[in-house]
PDB file of C-alpha atoms in Angstrom:
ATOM      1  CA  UNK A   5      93.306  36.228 -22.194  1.00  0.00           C
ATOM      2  CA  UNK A   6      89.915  36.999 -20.522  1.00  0.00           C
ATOM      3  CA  UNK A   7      89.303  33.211 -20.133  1.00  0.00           C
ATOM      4  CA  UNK A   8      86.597  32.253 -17.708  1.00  0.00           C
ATOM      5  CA  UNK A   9      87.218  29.489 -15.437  1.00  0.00           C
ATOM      6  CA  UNK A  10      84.857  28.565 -13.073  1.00  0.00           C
ATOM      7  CA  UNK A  11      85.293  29.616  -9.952  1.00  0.00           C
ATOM      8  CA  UNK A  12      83.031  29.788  -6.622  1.00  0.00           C
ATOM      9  CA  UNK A  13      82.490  32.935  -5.347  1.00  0.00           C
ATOM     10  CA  UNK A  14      83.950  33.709  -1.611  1.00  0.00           C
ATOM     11  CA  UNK A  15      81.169  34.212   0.703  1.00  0.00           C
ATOM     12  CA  UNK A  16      83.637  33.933   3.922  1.00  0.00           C
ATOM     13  CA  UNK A  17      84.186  37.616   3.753  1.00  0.00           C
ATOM     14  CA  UNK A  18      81.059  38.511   3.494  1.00  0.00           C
ATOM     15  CA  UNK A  19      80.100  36.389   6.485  1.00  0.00           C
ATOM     16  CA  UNK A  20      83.154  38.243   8.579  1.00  0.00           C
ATOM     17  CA  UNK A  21      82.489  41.394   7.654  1.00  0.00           C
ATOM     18  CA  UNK A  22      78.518  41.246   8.700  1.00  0.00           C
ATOM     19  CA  UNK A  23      79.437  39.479  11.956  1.00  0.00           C
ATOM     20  CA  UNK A  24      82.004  42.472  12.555  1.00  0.00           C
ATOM     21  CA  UNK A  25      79.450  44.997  11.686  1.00  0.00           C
ATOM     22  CA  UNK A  26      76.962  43.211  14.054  1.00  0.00           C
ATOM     23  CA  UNK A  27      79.878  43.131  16.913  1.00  0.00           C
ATOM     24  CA  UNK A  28      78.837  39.758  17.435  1.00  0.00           C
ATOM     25  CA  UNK A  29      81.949  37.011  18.158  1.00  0.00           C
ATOM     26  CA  UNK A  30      82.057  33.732  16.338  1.00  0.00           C
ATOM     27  CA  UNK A  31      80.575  32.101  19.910  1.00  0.00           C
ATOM     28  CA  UNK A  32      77.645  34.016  19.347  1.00  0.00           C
ATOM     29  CA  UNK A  33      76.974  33.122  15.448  1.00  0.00           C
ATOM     30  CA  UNK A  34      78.020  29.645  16.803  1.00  0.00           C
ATOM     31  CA  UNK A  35      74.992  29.212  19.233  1.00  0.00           C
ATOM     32  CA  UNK A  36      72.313  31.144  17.267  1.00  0.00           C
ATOM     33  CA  UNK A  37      72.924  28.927  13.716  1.00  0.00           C
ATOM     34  CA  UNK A  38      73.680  26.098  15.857  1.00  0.00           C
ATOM     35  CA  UNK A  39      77.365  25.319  13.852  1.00  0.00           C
ATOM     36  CA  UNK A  40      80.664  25.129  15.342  1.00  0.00           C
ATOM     37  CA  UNK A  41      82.863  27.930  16.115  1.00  0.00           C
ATOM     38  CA  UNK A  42      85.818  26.162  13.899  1.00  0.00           C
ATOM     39  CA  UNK A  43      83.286  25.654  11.004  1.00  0.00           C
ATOM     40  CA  UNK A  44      82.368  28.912  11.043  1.00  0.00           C
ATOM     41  CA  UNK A  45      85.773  30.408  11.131  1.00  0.00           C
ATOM     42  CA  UNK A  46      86.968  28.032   8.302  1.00  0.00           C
ATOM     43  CA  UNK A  47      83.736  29.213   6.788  1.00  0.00           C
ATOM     44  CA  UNK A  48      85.469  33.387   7.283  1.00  0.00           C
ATOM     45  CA  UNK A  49      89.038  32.052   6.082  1.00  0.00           C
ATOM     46  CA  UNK A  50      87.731  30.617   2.743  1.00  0.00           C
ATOM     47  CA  UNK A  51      88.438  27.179   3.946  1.00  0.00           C
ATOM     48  CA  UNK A  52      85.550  25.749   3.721  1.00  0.00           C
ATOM     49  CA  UNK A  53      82.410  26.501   1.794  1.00  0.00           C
ATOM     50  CA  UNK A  54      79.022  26.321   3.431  1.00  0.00           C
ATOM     51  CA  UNK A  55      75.996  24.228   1.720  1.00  0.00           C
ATOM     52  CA  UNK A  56      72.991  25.920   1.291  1.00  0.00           C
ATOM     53  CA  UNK A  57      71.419  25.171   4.331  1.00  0.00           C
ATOM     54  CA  UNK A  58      74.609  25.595   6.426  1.00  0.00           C
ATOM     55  CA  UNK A  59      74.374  29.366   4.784  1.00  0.00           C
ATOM     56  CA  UNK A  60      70.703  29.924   5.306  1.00  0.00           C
ATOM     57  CA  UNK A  61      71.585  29.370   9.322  1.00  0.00           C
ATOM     58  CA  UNK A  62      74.893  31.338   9.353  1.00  0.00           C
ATOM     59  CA  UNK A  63      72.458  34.141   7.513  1.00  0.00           C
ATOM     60  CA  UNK A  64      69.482  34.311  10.062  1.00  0.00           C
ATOM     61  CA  UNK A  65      72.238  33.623  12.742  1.00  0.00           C
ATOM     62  CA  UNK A  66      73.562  37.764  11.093  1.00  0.00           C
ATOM     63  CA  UNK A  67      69.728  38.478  10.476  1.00  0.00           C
ATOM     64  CA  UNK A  68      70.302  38.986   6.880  1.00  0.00           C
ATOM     65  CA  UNK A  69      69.441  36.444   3.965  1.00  0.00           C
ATOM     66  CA  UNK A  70      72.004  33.940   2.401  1.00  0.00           C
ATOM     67  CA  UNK A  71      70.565  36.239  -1.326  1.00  0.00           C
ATOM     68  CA  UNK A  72      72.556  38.923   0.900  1.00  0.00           C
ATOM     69  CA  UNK A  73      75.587  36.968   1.659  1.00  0.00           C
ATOM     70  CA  UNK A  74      75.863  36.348  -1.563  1.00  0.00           C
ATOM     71  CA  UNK A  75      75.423  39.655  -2.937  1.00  0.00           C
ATOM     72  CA  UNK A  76      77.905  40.845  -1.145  1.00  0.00           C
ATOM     73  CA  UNK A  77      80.710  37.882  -1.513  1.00  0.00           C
ATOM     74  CA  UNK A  78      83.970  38.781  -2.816  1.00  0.00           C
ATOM     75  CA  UNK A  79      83.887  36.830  -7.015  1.00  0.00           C
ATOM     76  CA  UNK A  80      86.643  34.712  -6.921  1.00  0.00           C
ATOM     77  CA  UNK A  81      86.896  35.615 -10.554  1.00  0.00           C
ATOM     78  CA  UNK A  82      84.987  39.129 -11.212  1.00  0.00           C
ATOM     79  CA  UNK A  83      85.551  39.643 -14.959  1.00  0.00           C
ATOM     80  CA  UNK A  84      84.048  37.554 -17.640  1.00  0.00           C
ATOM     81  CA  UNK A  85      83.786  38.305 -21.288  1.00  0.00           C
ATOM     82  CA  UNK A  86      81.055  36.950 -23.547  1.00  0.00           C
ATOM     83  CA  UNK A  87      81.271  37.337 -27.040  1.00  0.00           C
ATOM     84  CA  UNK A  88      78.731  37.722 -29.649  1.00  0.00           C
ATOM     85  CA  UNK A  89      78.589  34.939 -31.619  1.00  0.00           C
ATOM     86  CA  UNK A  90      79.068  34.966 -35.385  1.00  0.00           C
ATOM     87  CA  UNK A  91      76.409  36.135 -37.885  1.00  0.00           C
ATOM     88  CA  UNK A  92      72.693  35.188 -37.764  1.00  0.00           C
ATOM     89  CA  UNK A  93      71.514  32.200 -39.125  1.00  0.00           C
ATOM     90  CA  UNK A  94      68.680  32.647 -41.520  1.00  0.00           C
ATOM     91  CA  UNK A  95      66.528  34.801 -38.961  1.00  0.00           C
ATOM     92  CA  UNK A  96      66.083  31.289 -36.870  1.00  0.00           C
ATOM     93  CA  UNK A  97      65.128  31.741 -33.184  1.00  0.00           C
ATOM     94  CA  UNK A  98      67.986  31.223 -31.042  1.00  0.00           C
ATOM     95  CA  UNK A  99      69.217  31.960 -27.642  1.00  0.00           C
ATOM     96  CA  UNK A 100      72.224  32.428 -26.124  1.00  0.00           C
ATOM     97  CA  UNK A 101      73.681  32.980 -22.291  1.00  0.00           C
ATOM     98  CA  UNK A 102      75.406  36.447 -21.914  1.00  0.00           C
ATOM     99  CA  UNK A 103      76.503  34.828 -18.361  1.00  0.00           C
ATOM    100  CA  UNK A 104      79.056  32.106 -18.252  1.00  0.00           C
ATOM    101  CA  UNK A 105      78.943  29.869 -15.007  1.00  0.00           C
ATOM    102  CA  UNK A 106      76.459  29.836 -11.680  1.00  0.00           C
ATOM    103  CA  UNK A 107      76.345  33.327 -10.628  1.00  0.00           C
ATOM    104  CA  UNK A 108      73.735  34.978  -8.486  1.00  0.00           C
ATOM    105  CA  UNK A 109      72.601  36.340 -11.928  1.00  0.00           C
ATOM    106  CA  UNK A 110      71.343  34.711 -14.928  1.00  0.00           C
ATOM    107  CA  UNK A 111      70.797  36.758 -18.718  1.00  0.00           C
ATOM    108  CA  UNK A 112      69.799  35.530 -21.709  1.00  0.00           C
ATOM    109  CA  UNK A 113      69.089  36.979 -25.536  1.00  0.00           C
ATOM    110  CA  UNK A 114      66.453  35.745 -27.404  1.00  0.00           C
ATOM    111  CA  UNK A 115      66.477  36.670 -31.052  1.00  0.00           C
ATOM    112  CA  UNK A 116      63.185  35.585 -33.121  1.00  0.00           C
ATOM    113  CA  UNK A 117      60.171  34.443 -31.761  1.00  0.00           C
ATOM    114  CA  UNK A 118      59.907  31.307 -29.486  1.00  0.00           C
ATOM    115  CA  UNK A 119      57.121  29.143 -27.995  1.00  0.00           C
ATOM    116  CA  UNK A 120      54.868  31.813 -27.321  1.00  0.00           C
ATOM    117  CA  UNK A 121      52.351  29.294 -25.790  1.00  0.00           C
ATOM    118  CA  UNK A 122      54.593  28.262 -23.640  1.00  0.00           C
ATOM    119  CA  UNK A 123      53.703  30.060 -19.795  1.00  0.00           C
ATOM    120  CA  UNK A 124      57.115  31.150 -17.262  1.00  0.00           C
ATOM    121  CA  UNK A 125      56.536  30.790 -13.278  1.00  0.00           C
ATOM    122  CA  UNK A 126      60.236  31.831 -11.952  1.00  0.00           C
ATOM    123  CA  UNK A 127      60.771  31.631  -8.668  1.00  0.00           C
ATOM    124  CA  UNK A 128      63.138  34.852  -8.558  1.00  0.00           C
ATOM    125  CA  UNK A 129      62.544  38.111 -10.065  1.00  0.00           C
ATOM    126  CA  UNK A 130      63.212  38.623 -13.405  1.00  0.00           C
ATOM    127  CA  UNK A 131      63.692  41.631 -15.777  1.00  0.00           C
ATOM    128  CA  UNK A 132      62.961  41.899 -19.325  1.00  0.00           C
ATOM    129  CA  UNK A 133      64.439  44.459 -21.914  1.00  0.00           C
ATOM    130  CA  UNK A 134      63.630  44.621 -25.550  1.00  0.00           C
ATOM    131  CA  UNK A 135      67.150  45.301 -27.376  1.00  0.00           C
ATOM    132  CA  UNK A 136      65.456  45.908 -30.669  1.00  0.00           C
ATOM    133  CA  UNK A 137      61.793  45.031 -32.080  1.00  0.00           C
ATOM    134  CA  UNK A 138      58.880  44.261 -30.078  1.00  0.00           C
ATOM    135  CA  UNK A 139      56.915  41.859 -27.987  1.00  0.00           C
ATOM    136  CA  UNK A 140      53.615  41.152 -26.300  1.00  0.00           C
ATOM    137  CA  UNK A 141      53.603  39.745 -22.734  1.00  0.00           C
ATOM    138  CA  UNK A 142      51.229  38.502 -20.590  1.00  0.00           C
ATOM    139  CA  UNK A 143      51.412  38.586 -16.649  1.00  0.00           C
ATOM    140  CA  UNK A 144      49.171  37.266 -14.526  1.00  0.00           C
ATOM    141  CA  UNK A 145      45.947  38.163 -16.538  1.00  0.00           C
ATOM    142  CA  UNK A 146      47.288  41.690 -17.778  1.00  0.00           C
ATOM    143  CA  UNK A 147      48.591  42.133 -21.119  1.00  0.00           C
ATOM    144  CA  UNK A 148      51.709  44.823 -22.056  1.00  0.00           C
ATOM    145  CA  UNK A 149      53.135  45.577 -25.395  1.00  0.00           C
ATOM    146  CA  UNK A 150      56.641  46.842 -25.365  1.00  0.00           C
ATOM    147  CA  UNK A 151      58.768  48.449 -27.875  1.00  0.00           C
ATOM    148  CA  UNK A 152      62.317  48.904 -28.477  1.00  0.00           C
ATOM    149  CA  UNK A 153      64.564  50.155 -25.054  1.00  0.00           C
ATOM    150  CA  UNK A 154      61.015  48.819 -22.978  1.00  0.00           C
ATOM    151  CA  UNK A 155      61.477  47.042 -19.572  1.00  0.00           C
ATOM    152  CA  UNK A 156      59.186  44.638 -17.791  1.00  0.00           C
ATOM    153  CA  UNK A 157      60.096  43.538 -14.157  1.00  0.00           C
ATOM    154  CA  UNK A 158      58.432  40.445 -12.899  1.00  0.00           C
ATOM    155  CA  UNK A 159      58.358  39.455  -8.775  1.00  0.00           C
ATOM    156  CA  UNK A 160      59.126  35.938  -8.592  1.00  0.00           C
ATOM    157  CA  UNK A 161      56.118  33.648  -8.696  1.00  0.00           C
ATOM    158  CA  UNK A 162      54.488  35.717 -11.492  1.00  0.00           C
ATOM    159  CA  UNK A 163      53.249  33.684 -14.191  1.00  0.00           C
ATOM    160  CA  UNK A 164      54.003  34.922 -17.450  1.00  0.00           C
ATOM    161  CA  UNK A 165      54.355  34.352 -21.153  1.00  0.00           C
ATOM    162  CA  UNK A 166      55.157  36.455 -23.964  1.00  0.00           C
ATOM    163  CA  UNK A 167      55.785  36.528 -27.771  1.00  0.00           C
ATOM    164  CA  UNK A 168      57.743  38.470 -30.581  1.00  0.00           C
ATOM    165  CA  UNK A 169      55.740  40.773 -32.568  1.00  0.00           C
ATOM    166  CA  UNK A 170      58.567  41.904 -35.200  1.00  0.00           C
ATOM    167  CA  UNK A 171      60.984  40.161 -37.100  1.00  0.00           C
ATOM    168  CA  UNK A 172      64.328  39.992 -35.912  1.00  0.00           C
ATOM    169  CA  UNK A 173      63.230  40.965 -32.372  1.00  0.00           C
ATOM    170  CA  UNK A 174      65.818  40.820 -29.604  1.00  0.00           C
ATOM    171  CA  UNK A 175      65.038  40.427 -26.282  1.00  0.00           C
ATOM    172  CA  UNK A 176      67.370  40.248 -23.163  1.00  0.00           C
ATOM    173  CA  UNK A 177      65.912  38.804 -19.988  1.00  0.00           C
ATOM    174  CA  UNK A 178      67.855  38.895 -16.699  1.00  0.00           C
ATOM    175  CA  UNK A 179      66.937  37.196 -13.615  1.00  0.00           C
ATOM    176  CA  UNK A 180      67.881  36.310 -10.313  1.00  0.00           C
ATOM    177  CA  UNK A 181      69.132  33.045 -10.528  1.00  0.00           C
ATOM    178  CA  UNK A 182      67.700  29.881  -9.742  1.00  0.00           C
ATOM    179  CA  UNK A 183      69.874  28.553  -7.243  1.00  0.00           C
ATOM    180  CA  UNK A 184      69.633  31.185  -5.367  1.00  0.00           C
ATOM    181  CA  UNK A 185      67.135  31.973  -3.005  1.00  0.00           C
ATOM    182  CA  UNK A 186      65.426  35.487  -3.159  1.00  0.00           C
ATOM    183  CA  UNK A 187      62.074  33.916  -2.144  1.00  0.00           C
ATOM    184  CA  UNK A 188      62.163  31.988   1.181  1.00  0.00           C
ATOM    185  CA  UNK A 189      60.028  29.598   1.897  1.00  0.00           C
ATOM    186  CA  UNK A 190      59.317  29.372   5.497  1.00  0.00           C
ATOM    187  CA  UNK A 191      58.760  32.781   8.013  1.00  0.00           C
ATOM    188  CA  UNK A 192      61.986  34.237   9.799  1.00  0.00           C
ATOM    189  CA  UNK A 193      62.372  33.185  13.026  1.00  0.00           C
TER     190      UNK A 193
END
């Protein structure tokens, strides 16, 4: 009951539904990404799934972003329960994932403190929420203290670190996720 089992999510729908709203046929998406017309319909009818860089073309082919695509692709599975683990274990720092699988979003819990030396460069944006306790970050020079309920949003690329300044401080940091994209590399064309 609940179970999660991995499963990608269905951009094809996504990619039909911009085209549509575009008005644009597939021959059109065909010669601006520079894929075939079959490929991209077998892309539409979930029959095949595009690699990144396949995306990235069928995305400035729409003039939107493969993050975009994504964001709006239909989950092949959309409900996923995580469950708290059991008790604490003698007020140890730990960290656990409160999202199973490769989603366009990653979120963590740290509870304790953890290498505080240690400095974060993400390449996607990234917020931070302090469940209970508090913490001391520092972002790119600047230095915030933040309390229970607090949140701190960091662009990708911002170099950060921060450290618990309570016992038994919680902290839940969720970020865009790795894999994906939100930064791009090289100017539109």
């Amino acid at each position: 009951m609940g179970d999660h089992k991995e499963q990608p999510l269905r951009v094809g729908a996504a990619v039909r539904r911009r085209r549509r709203a575009l008005e644009l046929t597939l021959a059109v998406v065909a010669e601006r990404s520079g894929l075939s017309v079959p490929f991209l319909s077998q892309i539409e009818n979930e029959r095949a799934r595009p690699s990144r860089g396949s995306l990235e073309k069928v995305a400035d082919a729409l003039r939107t972003t493969a993050v975009e695509l994504l964001a709006a692709a239909d989950p092949a599975c959309s409900v996923d329960v995580v469950h708290a683990d059991g008790p604490e274990q003698d007020g140890l720092p730990r960290m656990r994932s409160l999202v199973r699988g490769h989603h366009q979003m990653h979120a963590q819990e740290f509870t304790g403190d953890h290498d505080a030396g240690r400095e974060f460069q993400y390449r996607n944006d990234q917020l931070m929420y302090v469940a209970d306790g508090a913490v001391d970050v520092e972002a790119e020079g600047r230095a915030y203290r933040l309390g229970r309920g607090d949140t701190l949003y960091l662009t990708g690329g911002v170099r950060h670190r921060w450290r618990a300044t309570v016992a038994d401080t919680r902290v839940v940091v969720v970020a865009v996720a790795e894999h994906i994209e939100a930064v791009r590399d090289r100017p539109r064309q």
